[in-house]
Amino acid sequence: MDNYRTEVNIPISRDKRTFEQRRKDMLSNLERSYSKHSRTDIHKNSSSESSIPLSESTIGGSNRHISDWDDEVNRWISETRSKWSEDMKRMRQSMFALEPVDDFDLDHWGNFEPIHSLDDPSTMMEQMERRMESLRQKMGTMSSFGPSHFSGPNSSTMQTSSSRITSSTSHSSGSDPKNLVTKSNVVESTQHTRTVDGETTTTSSHSSSSSNTSGLPGSKINLTNTPGSLITQTSVPCGMMDFLKDAYELGDDGKVHFKVRFDAKDFLPEDIEVTTVDNHLRVHAKKSIKSGNSTTIREFHRSVDLPRSIDHENFQCHMTEDGVLILDAPVKAPDYRTITFQDDRQLGIRPRAESEIKATPNSNKTPVCLTVTGCSEPTIMKDGINGRKLHLEVTVDPIYKADELCVRMDSNRIVITGCQKKTDAKSTSTAEFTQSFEVPETVDPFSVTAQLIGTTLVVEAPLLCTV
């Protein structure tokens, strides 16, 4: 939290290129920097260095080499080229829209009586409900509110040969909230394929289970002041943070950057003010509307929560010729040993092997070994004094190594995948699995720590509502 105390004004640079041309130029520059020819020349040199200035901390003590990141970059470029039209459509549809300030009734909130901390709880709730109802009424009439939500491309699908789907529903009987019943369903399947002389055979298994629990929602399991104790799992809607699954991509320098885009085609750069304060990015714009002899000035605003994994003080802002406002910030000290991009170019994290972590126990660059607690479902745990973190344990088949596993976030789901391919002179076999877990709050993909301890994949990440 201490890093977010200062308000920073971000200057806007005018780019005479369109959004599409700017992105094409970025890909062309990356292709020149990461061409196979240049990489071959680099690796022939015994004192070779990466074409991007990765720090020693990102590659030392790992069995994943600099060339692996070069391969990731080239694969990202190739897939971006092949899905160009789909990506452009998705990015334009998912841009943040600047909303009129008066549509949120902000100017009239002062008409409500102030809420004091010593008020009766029922009185406080009534006042808050009146304010929220006013906001809901305004939001319900806004035709432009829909596009402000982020979602993936409609045509995007994830092909998997194994899945675990967890769903839960709650209902209460009578007026007593203690009668609330939660029903959980888990469906898991695993599929293995083997191809021999062009003939493919498939084996699969399927299982399902359900459970019912009664009690208050989000009931406390065990709460102490000790970090690591289990605490209330309160579900928080994360729709407004869905953009995080697509916010990380390569920048002009070949490193991972955090990028958000705003539809500002109705504004000039001088009409817009961009600032960061605390952990928020704020875009404020003014527009003069002339009607006859009168001029009306309307204000537009949008605020976006920022993850703590990015460098808030080094944002760059560009406005393209066709009115796309692009905010770009580097990621703070990313560990390129663990970063990968999935087929949809969403950021994924490869877990560290237990042996790798224990090999350098005294290094400040290596995370401490996570703890296996035996809990099979996502758990919210205390993290330090005021923090909270997600803790998840998944048992994986012993055939999978750490570098064959991947952890990624998809809105309020954490997705675990594994893929192992074996090829010999006569056959090729592939084993794959996917497990998906609902989590109560959005998790920043770059804050995820994943380790394979024995046959247990342990995943931890701080919750965004904490930072």
mmCIF file with all atom_site columns, C-alpha atoms in Angstrom, residues 136-310:
data_model
loop_
_atom_site.group_PDB
_atom_site.id
_atom_site.type_symbol
_atom_site.label_atom_id
_atom_site.label_alt_id
_atom_site.label_comp_id
_atom_site.label_asym_id
_atom_site.label_entity_id
_atom_site.label_seq_id
_atom_site.pdbx_PDB_ins_code
_atom_site.Cartn_x
_atom_site.Cartn_y
_atom_site.Cartn_z
_atom_site.occupancy
_atom_site.B_iso_or_equiv
_atom_site.pdbx_formal_charge
_atom_site.auth_seq_id
_atom_site.auth_comp_id
_atom_site.auth_asym_id
_atom_site.auth_atom_id
_atom_site.pdbx_PDB_model_num
ATOM 1   C CA . ARG A 1 136 ? -28.579 1.126   -10.108 1.00 0.00 ? 136 ARG A CA 1
ATOM 2   C CA . GLN A 1 137 ? -31.371 3.180   -11.680 1.00 0.00 ? 137 GLN A CA 1
ATOM 3   C CA . LYS A 1 138 ? -28.861 5.370   -13.490 1.00 0.00 ? 138 LYS A CA 1
ATOM 4   C CA . MET A 1 139 ? -26.753 2.430   -14.612 1.00 0.00 ? 139 MET A CA 1
ATOM 5   C CA . GLY A 1 140 ? -29.807 0.616   -15.918 1.00 0.00 ? 140 GLY A CA 1
ATOM 6   C CA . THR A 1 141 ? -30.554 3.431   -18.357 1.00 0.00 ? 141 THR A CA 1
ATOM 7   C CA . MET A 1 142 ? -27.024 3.711   -19.738 1.00 0.00 ? 142 MET A CA 1
ATOM 8   C CA . SER A 1 143 ? -26.866 2.230   -23.202 1.00 0.00 ? 143 SER A CA 1
ATOM 9   C CA . SER A 1 144 ? -23.087 2.474   -23.282 1.00 0.00 ? 144 SER A CA 1
ATOM 10  C CA . PHE A 1 145 ? -22.506 0.659   -20.025 1.00 0.00 ? 145 PHE A CA 1
ATOM 11  C CA . GLY A 1 146 ? -22.410 -2.812  -21.557 1.00 0.00 ? 146 GLY A CA 1
ATOM 12  C CA . PRO A 1 147 ? -19.232 -2.421  -23.638 1.00 0.00 ? 147 PRO A CA 1
ATOM 13  C CA . SER A 1 148 ? -17.337 -1.206  -20.608 1.00 0.00 ? 148 SER A CA 1
ATOM 14  C CA . HIS A 1 149 ? -17.222 -4.735  -19.282 1.00 0.00 ? 149 HIS A CA 1
ATOM 15  C CA . PHE A 1 150 ? -14.356 -6.859  -20.471 1.00 0.00 ? 150 PHE A CA 1
ATOM 16  C CA . SER A 1 151 ? -14.864 -10.243 -21.978 1.00 0.00 ? 151 SER A CA 1
ATOM 17  C CA . GLY A 1 152 ? -12.908 -12.546 -24.179 1.00 0.00 ? 152 GLY A CA 1
ATOM 18  C CA . PRO A 1 153 ? -13.658 -12.984 -27.872 1.00 0.00 ? 153 PRO A CA 1
ATOM 19  C CA . ASN A 1 154 ? -16.932 -14.770 -28.486 1.00 0.00 ? 154 ASN A CA 1
ATOM 20  C CA . SER A 1 155 ? -15.227 -17.333 -30.660 1.00 0.00 ? 155 SER A CA 1
ATOM 21  C CA . SER A 1 156 ? -12.487 -18.194 -28.191 1.00 0.00 ? 156 SER A CA 1
ATOM 22  C CA . THR A 1 157 ? -12.594 -21.757 -26.934 1.00 0.00 ? 157 THR A CA 1
ATOM 23  C CA . MET A 1 158 ? -10.249 -23.833 -24.858 1.00 0.00 ? 158 MET A CA 1
ATOM 24  C CA . GLN A 1 159 ? -9.752  -27.313 -26.203 1.00 0.00 ? 159 GLN A CA 1
ATOM 25  C CA . THR A 1 160 ? -9.047  -29.671 -23.361 1.00 0.00 ? 160 THR A CA 1
ATOM 26  C CA . SER A 1 161 ? -9.053  -33.389 -22.849 1.00 0.00 ? 161 SER A CA 1
ATOM 27  C CA . SER A 1 162 ? -9.707  -33.228 -19.142 1.00 0.00 ? 162 SER A CA 1
ATOM 28  C CA . SER A 1 163 ? -11.778 -30.959 -16.979 1.00 0.00 ? 163 SER A CA 1
ATOM 29  C CA . ARG A 1 164 ? -12.883 -30.279 -13.460 1.00 0.00 ? 164 ARG A CA 1
ATOM 30  C CA . ILE A 1 165 ? -15.909 -28.052 -13.044 1.00 0.00 ? 165 ILE A CA 1
ATOM 31  C CA . THR A 1 166 ? -16.982 -26.873 -9.618  1.00 0.00 ? 166 THR A CA 1
ATOM 32  C CA . SER A 1 167 ? -20.314 -25.127 -9.158  1.00 0.00 ? 167 SER A CA 1
ATOM 33  C CA . SER A 1 168 ? -22.274 -24.159 -6.103  1.00 0.00 ? 168 SER A CA 1
ATOM 34  C CA . THR A 1 169 ? -25.739 -22.816 -5.375  1.00 0.00 ? 169 THR A CA 1
ATOM 35  C CA . SER A 1 170 ? -27.241 -21.510 -2.159  1.00 0.00 ? 170 SER A CA 1
ATOM 36  C CA . HIS A 1 171 ? -30.771 -21.100 -0.871  1.00 0.00 ? 171 HIS A CA 1
ATOM 37  C CA . SER A 1 172 ? -32.363 -20.494 2.490   1.00 0.00 ? 172 SER A CA 1
ATOM 38  C CA . SER A 1 173 ? -35.536 -21.970 3.909   1.00 0.00 ? 173 SER A CA 1
ATOM 39  C CA . GLY A 1 174 ? -37.790 -19.645 5.832   1.00 0.00 ? 174 GLY A CA 1
ATOM 40  C CA . SER A 1 175 ? -36.532 -16.317 7.116   1.00 0.00 ? 175 SER A CA 1
ATOM 41  C CA . ASP A 1 176 ? -33.712 -17.731 9.195   1.00 0.00 ? 176 ASP A CA 1
ATOM 42  C CA . PRO A 1 177 ? -30.359 -17.256 7.430   1.00 0.00 ? 177 PRO A CA 1
ATOM 43  C CA . LYS A 1 178 ? -28.958 -20.128 9.464   1.00 0.00 ? 178 LYS A CA 1
ATOM 44  C CA . ASN A 1 179 ? -30.996 -22.467 7.278   1.00 0.00 ? 179 ASN A CA 1
ATOM 45  C CA . LEU A 1 180 ? -28.927 -21.560 4.220   1.00 0.00 ? 180 LEU A CA 1
ATOM 46  C CA . VAL A 1 181 ? -27.885 -24.653 2.289   1.00 0.00 ? 181 VAL A CA 1
ATOM 47  C CA . THR A 1 182 ? -24.947 -24.730 -0.097  1.00 0.00 ? 182 THR A CA 1
ATOM 48  C CA . LYS A 1 183 ? -24.784 -27.442 -2.742  1.00 0.00 ? 183 LYS A CA 1
ATOM 49  C CA . SER A 1 184 ? -21.497 -28.114 -4.508  1.00 0.00 ? 184 SER A CA 1
ATOM 50  C CA . ASN A 1 185 ? -21.009 -30.203 -7.628  1.00 0.00 ? 185 ASN A CA 1
ATOM 51  C CA . VAL A 1 186 ? -17.674 -31.386 -8.956  1.00 0.00 ? 186 VAL A CA 1
ATOM 52  C CA . VAL A 1 187 ? -17.250 -33.038 -12.332 1.00 0.00 ? 187 VAL A CA 1
ATOM 53  C CA . GLU A 1 188 ? -13.834 -34.280 -13.366 1.00 0.00 ? 188 GLU A CA 1
ATOM 54  C CA . SER A 1 189 ? -12.706 -36.214 -16.403 1.00 0.00 ? 189 SER A CA 1
ATOM 55  C CA . THR A 1 190 ? -9.344  -37.270 -17.756 1.00 0.00 ? 190 THR A CA 1
ATOM 56  C CA . GLN A 1 191 ? -8.455  -38.288 -21.277 1.00 0.00 ? 191 GLN A CA 1
ATOM 57  C CA . HIS A 1 192 ? -5.322  -39.838 -22.756 1.00 0.00 ? 192 HIS A CA 1
ATOM 58  C CA . THR A 1 193 ? -4.640  -40.256 -26.453 1.00 0.00 ? 193 THR A CA 1
ATOM 59  C CA . ARG A 1 194 ? -2.076  -42.393 -28.227 1.00 0.00 ? 194 ARG A CA 1
ATOM 60  C CA . THR A 1 195 ? -1.263  -42.423 -31.924 1.00 0.00 ? 195 THR A CA 1
ATOM 61  C CA . VAL A 1 196 ? 0.511   -45.397 -33.474 1.00 0.00 ? 196 VAL A CA 1
ATOM 62  C CA . ASP A 1 197 ? 1.132   -45.540 -37.243 1.00 0.00 ? 197 ASP A CA 1
ATOM 63  C CA . GLY A 1 198 ? -1.599  -42.976 -37.811 1.00 0.00 ? 198 GLY A CA 1
ATOM 64  C CA . GLU A 1 199 ? -4.176  -44.808 -35.652 1.00 0.00 ? 199 GLU A CA 1
ATOM 65  C CA . THR A 1 200 ? -5.353  -42.882 -32.594 1.00 0.00 ? 200 THR A CA 1
ATOM 66  C CA . THR A 1 201 ? -6.779  -44.524 -29.500 1.00 0.00 ? 201 THR A CA 1
ATOM 67  C CA . THR A 1 202 ? -8.362  -42.684 -26.601 1.00 0.00 ? 202 THR A CA 1
ATOM 68  C CA . THR A 1 203 ? -9.039  -43.669 -23.013 1.00 0.00 ? 203 THR A CA 1
ATOM 69  C CA . SER A 1 204 ? -11.040 -41.566 -20.607 1.00 0.00 ? 204 SER A CA 1
ATOM 70  C CA . SER A 1 205 ? -12.548 -41.618 -17.140 1.00 0.00 ? 205 SER A CA 1
ATOM 71  C CA . HIS A 1 206 ? -15.381 -39.623 -15.602 1.00 0.00 ? 206 HIS A CA 1
ATOM 72  C CA . SER A 1 207 ? -16.528 -39.018 -12.064 1.00 0.00 ? 207 SER A CA 1
ATOM 73  C CA . SER A 1 208 ? -18.913 -36.696 -10.261 1.00 0.00 ? 208 SER A CA 1
ATOM 74  C CA . SER A 1 209 ? -19.777 -35.882 -6.681  1.00 0.00 ? 209 SER A CA 1
ATOM 75  C CA . SER A 1 210 ? -22.043 -33.540 -4.770  1.00 0.00 ? 210 SER A CA 1
ATOM 76  C CA . SER A 1 211 ? -22.272 -32.282 -1.235  1.00 0.00 ? 211 SER A CA 1
ATOM 77  C CA . ASN A 1 212 ? -24.597 -30.183 0.888   1.00 0.00 ? 212 ASN A CA 1
ATOM 78  C CA . THR A 1 213 ? -23.620 -27.960 3.793   1.00 0.00 ? 213 THR A CA 1
ATOM 79  C CA . SER A 1 214 ? -25.748 -25.826 6.057   1.00 0.00 ? 214 SER A CA 1
ATOM 80  C CA . GLY A 1 215 ? -24.967 -22.665 7.934   1.00 0.00 ? 215 GLY A CA 1
ATOM 81  C CA . LEU A 1 216 ? -24.334 -18.998 7.442   1.00 0.00 ? 216 LEU A CA 1
ATOM 82  C CA . PRO A 1 217 ? -22.745 -17.970 4.162   1.00 0.00 ? 217 PRO A CA 1
ATOM 83  C CA . GLY A 1 218 ? -19.039 -17.335 4.431   1.00 0.00 ? 218 GLY A CA 1
ATOM 84  C CA . SER A 1 219 ? -18.984 -18.781 7.937   1.00 0.00 ? 219 SER A CA 1
ATOM 85  C CA . LYS A 1 220 ? -15.678 -18.472 9.740   1.00 0.00 ? 220 LYS A CA 1
ATOM 86  C CA . ILE A 1 221 ? -13.618 -21.662 9.830   1.00 0.00 ? 221 ILE A CA 1
ATOM 87  C CA . ASN A 1 222 ? -10.813 -20.574 12.121  1.00 0.00 ? 222 ASN A CA 1
ATOM 88  C CA . LEU A 1 223 ? -9.647  -17.028 12.657  1.00 0.00 ? 223 LEU A CA 1
ATOM 89  C CA . THR A 1 224 ? -6.551  -16.012 14.569  1.00 0.00 ? 224 THR A CA 1
ATOM 90  C CA . ASN A 1 225 ? -3.912  -13.346 14.163  1.00 0.00 ? 225 ASN A CA 1
ATOM 91  C CA . THR A 1 226 ? -1.436  -15.884 12.858  1.00 0.00 ? 226 THR A CA 1
ATOM 92  C CA . PRO A 1 227 ? -0.602  -15.642 9.132   1.00 0.00 ? 227 PRO A CA 1
ATOM 93  C CA . GLY A 1 228 ? -1.848  -18.702 7.344   1.00 0.00 ? 228 GLY A CA 1
ATOM 94  C CA . SER A 1 229 ? -5.007  -19.289 9.363   1.00 0.00 ? 229 SER A CA 1
ATOM 95  C CA . LEU A 1 230 ? -8.244  -19.904 7.485   1.00 0.00 ? 230 LEU A CA 1
ATOM 96  C CA . ILE A 1 231 ? -10.631 -16.970 7.311   1.00 0.00 ? 231 ILE A CA 1
ATOM 97  C CA . THR A 1 232 ? -14.020 -16.102 5.871   1.00 0.00 ? 232 THR A CA 1
ATOM 98  C CA . GLN A 1 233 ? -14.467 -16.749 2.160   1.00 0.00 ? 233 GLN A CA 1
ATOM 99  C CA . THR A 1 234 ? -16.691 -13.866 1.087   1.00 0.00 ? 234 THR A CA 1
ATOM 100 C CA . SER A 1 235 ? -17.630 -13.950 -2.571  1.00 0.00 ? 235 SER A CA 1
ATOM 101 C CA . VAL A 1 236 ? -16.898 -10.663 -4.341  1.00 0.00 ? 236 VAL A CA 1
ATOM 102 C CA . PRO A 1 237 ? -18.147 -10.005 -7.888  1.00 0.00 ? 237 PRO A CA 1
ATOM 103 C CA . CYS A 1 238 ? -15.115 -9.656  -10.149 1.00 0.00 ? 238 CYS A CA 1
ATOM 104 C CA . GLY A 1 239 ? -16.711 -8.677  -13.462 1.00 0.00 ? 239 GLY A CA 1
ATOM 105 C CA . MET A 1 240 ? -15.019 -5.294  -13.473 1.00 0.00 ? 240 MET A CA 1
ATOM 106 C CA . MET A 1 241 ? -11.626 -6.993  -13.087 1.00 0.00 ? 241 MET A CA 1
ATOM 107 C CA . ASP A 1 242 ? -12.104 -9.487  -15.911 1.00 0.00 ? 242 ASP A CA 1
ATOM 108 C CA . PHE A 1 243 ? -9.808  -7.418  -18.111 1.00 0.00 ? 243 PHE A CA 1
ATOM 109 C CA . LEU A 1 244 ? -6.768  -8.716  -16.200 1.00 0.00 ? 244 LEU A CA 1
ATOM 110 C CA . LYS A 1 245 ? -6.805  -11.996 -18.112 1.00 0.00 ? 245 LYS A CA 1
ATOM 111 C CA . ASP A 1 246 ? -5.994  -10.076 -21.313 1.00 0.00 ? 246 ASP A CA 1
ATOM 112 C CA . ALA A 1 247 ? -4.076  -7.124  -19.844 1.00 0.00 ? 247 ALA A CA 1
ATOM 113 C CA . TYR A 1 248 ? -0.602  -8.662  -20.042 1.00 0.00 ? 248 TYR A CA 1
ATOM 114 C CA . GLU A 1 249 ? 1.135   -8.872  -23.390 1.00 0.00 ? 249 GLU A CA 1
ATOM 115 C CA . LEU A 1 250 ? 4.474   -8.123  -25.006 1.00 0.00 ? 250 LEU A CA 1
ATOM 116 C CA . GLY A 1 251 ? 5.692   -4.566  -25.389 1.00 0.00 ? 251 GLY A CA 1
ATOM 117 C CA . ASP A 1 252 ? 7.989   -3.014  -27.966 1.00 0.00 ? 252 ASP A CA 1
ATOM 118 C CA . ASP A 1 253 ? 11.017  -4.149  -25.949 1.00 0.00 ? 253 ASP A CA 1
ATOM 119 C CA . GLY A 1 254 ? 10.028  -7.818  -25.956 1.00 0.00 ? 254 GLY A CA 1
ATOM 120 C CA . LYS A 1 255 ? 9.216   -7.797  -22.257 1.00 0.00 ? 255 LYS A CA 1
ATOM 121 C CA . VAL A 1 256 ? 5.833   -8.326  -20.632 1.00 0.00 ? 256 VAL A CA 1
ATOM 122 C CA . HIS A 1 257 ? 3.790   -5.152  -20.163 1.00 0.00 ? 257 HIS A CA 1
ATOM 123 C CA . PHE A 1 258 ? 0.457   -4.275  -18.599 1.00 0.00 ? 258 PHE A CA 1
ATOM 124 C CA . LYS A 1 259 ? -1.829  -2.555  -21.122 1.00 0.00 ? 259 LYS A CA 1
ATOM 125 C CA . VAL A 1 260 ? -5.314  -1.083  -20.904 1.00 0.00 ? 260 VAL A CA 1
ATOM 126 C CA . ARG A 1 261 ? -7.143  0.753   -23.671 1.00 0.00 ? 261 ARG A CA 1
ATOM 127 C CA . PHE A 1 262 ? -9.893  3.378   -23.647 1.00 0.00 ? 262 PHE A CA 1
ATOM 128 C CA . ASP A 1 263 ? -12.259 4.420   -26.412 1.00 0.00 ? 263 ASP A CA 1
ATOM 129 C CA . ALA A 1 264 ? -11.603 8.182   -26.540 1.00 0.00 ? 264 ALA A CA 1
ATOM 130 C CA . LYS A 1 265 ? -12.489 8.929   -30.166 1.00 0.00 ? 265 LYS A CA 1
ATOM 131 C CA . ASP A 1 266 ? -14.714 11.856  -29.168 1.00 0.00 ? 266 ASP A CA 1
ATOM 132 C CA . PHE A 1 267 ? -11.916 13.669  -27.340 1.00 0.00 ? 267 PHE A CA 1
ATOM 133 C CA . LEU A 1 268 ? -8.667  15.488  -28.034 1.00 0.00 ? 268 LEU A CA 1
ATOM 134 C CA . PRO A 1 269 ? -5.544  14.742  -25.976 1.00 0.00 ? 269 PRO A CA 1
ATOM 135 C CA . GLU A 1 270 ? -5.745  18.189  -24.372 1.00 0.00 ? 270 GLU A CA 1
ATOM 136 C CA . ASP A 1 271 ? -9.275  17.365  -23.140 1.00 0.00 ? 271 ASP A CA 1
ATOM 137 C CA . ILE A 1 272 ? -8.086  14.333  -21.177 1.00 0.00 ? 272 ILE A CA 1
ATOM 138 C CA . GLU A 1 273 ? -6.261  14.035  -17.862 1.00 0.00 ? 273 GLU A CA 1
ATOM 139 C CA . VAL A 1 274 ? -4.753  10.709  -16.792 1.00 0.00 ? 274 VAL A CA 1
ATOM 140 C CA . THR A 1 275 ? -3.516  10.098  -13.248 1.00 0.00 ? 275 THR A CA 1
ATOM 141 C CA . THR A 1 276 ? -2.640  7.247   -10.943 1.00 0.00 ? 276 THR A CA 1
ATOM 142 C CA . VAL A 1 277 ? -3.437  7.525   -7.259  1.00 0.00 ? 277 VAL A CA 1
ATOM 143 C CA . ASP A 1 278 ? -3.217  4.753   -4.702  1.00 0.00 ? 278 ASP A CA 1
ATOM 144 C CA . ASN A 1 279 ? -3.895  1.605   -6.727  1.00 0.00 ? 279 ASN A CA 1
ATOM 145 C CA . HIS A 1 280 ? -6.222  3.287   -9.225  1.00 0.00 ? 280 HIS A CA 1
ATOM 146 C CA . LEU A 1 281 ? -5.784  4.550   -12.763 1.00 0.00 ? 281 LEU A CA 1
ATOM 147 C CA . ARG A 1 282 ? -8.097  7.482   -13.444 1.00 0.00 ? 282 ARG A CA 1
ATOM 148 C CA . VAL A 1 283 ? -9.052  8.985   -16.789 1.00 0.00 ? 283 VAL A CA 1
ATOM 149 C CA . HIS A 1 284 ? -10.977 12.260  -16.689 1.00 0.00 ? 284 HIS A CA 1
ATOM 150 C CA . ALA A 1 285 ? -12.182 14.149  -19.767 1.00 0.00 ? 285 ALA A CA 1
ATOM 151 C CA . LYS A 1 286 ? -14.187 17.299  -20.481 1.00 0.00 ? 286 LYS A CA 1
ATOM 152 C CA . LYS A 1 287 ? -16.262 17.921  -23.582 1.00 0.00 ? 287 LYS A CA 1
ATOM 153 C CA . SER A 1 288 ? -17.917 21.156  -24.707 1.00 0.00 ? 288 SER A CA 1
ATOM 154 C CA . ILE A 1 289 ? -21.321 20.726  -26.328 1.00 0.00 ? 289 ILE A CA 1
ATOM 155 C CA . LYS A 1 290 ? -22.720 23.738  -28.207 1.00 0.00 ? 290 LYS A CA 1
ATOM 156 C CA . SER A 1 291 ? -26.462 24.155  -28.638 1.00 0.00 ? 291 SER A CA 1
ATOM 157 C CA . GLY A 1 292 ? -27.499 27.416  -30.277 1.00 0.00 ? 292 GLY A CA 1
ATOM 158 C CA . ASN A 1 293 ? -25.963 30.259  -28.315 1.00 0.00 ? 293 ASN A CA 1
ATOM 159 C CA . SER A 1 294 ? -25.209 28.168  -25.232 1.00 0.00 ? 294 SER A CA 1
ATOM 160 C CA . THR A 1 295 ? -22.301 25.880  -24.416 1.00 0.00 ? 295 THR A CA 1
ATOM 161 C CA . THR A 1 296 ? -22.528 22.990  -21.999 1.00 0.00 ? 296 THR A CA 1
ATOM 162 C CA . ILE A 1 297 ? -19.452 21.316  -20.539 1.00 0.00 ? 297 ILE A CA 1
ATOM 163 C CA . ARG A 1 298 ? -19.859 17.654  -19.686 1.00 0.00 ? 298 ARG A CA 1
ATOM 164 C CA . GLU A 1 299 ? -17.364 15.575  -17.751 1.00 0.00 ? 299 GLU A CA 1
ATOM 165 C CA . PHE A 1 300 ? -16.476 11.948  -18.352 1.00 0.00 ? 300 PHE A CA 1
ATOM 166 C CA . HIS A 1 301 ? -14.577 9.633   -16.063 1.00 0.00 ? 301 HIS A CA 1
ATOM 167 C CA . ARG A 1 302 ? -13.303 6.087   -15.721 1.00 0.00 ? 302 ARG A CA 1
ATOM 168 C CA . SER A 1 303 ? -11.317 4.458   -12.924 1.00 0.00 ? 303 SER A CA 1
ATOM 169 C CA . VAL A 1 304 ? -9.515  1.130   -13.211 1.00 0.00 ? 304 VAL A CA 1
ATOM 170 C CA . ASP A 1 305 ? -8.040  -0.855  -10.323 1.00 0.00 ? 305 ASP A CA 1
ATOM 171 C CA . LEU A 1 306 ? -4.366  -1.655  -10.815 1.00 0.00 ? 306 LEU A CA 1
ATOM 172 C CA . PRO A 1 307 ? -2.514  -4.798  -9.720  1.00 0.00 ? 307 PRO A CA 1
ATOM 173 C CA . ARG A 1 308 ? 0.531   -4.347  -7.517  1.00 0.00 ? 308 ARG A CA 1
ATOM 174 C CA . SER A 1 309 ? 2.765   -6.339  -9.870  1.00 0.00 ? 309 SER A CA 1
ATOM 175 C CA . ILE A 1 310 ? 3.177   -3.386  -12.240 1.00 0.00 ? 310 ILE A CA 1
#
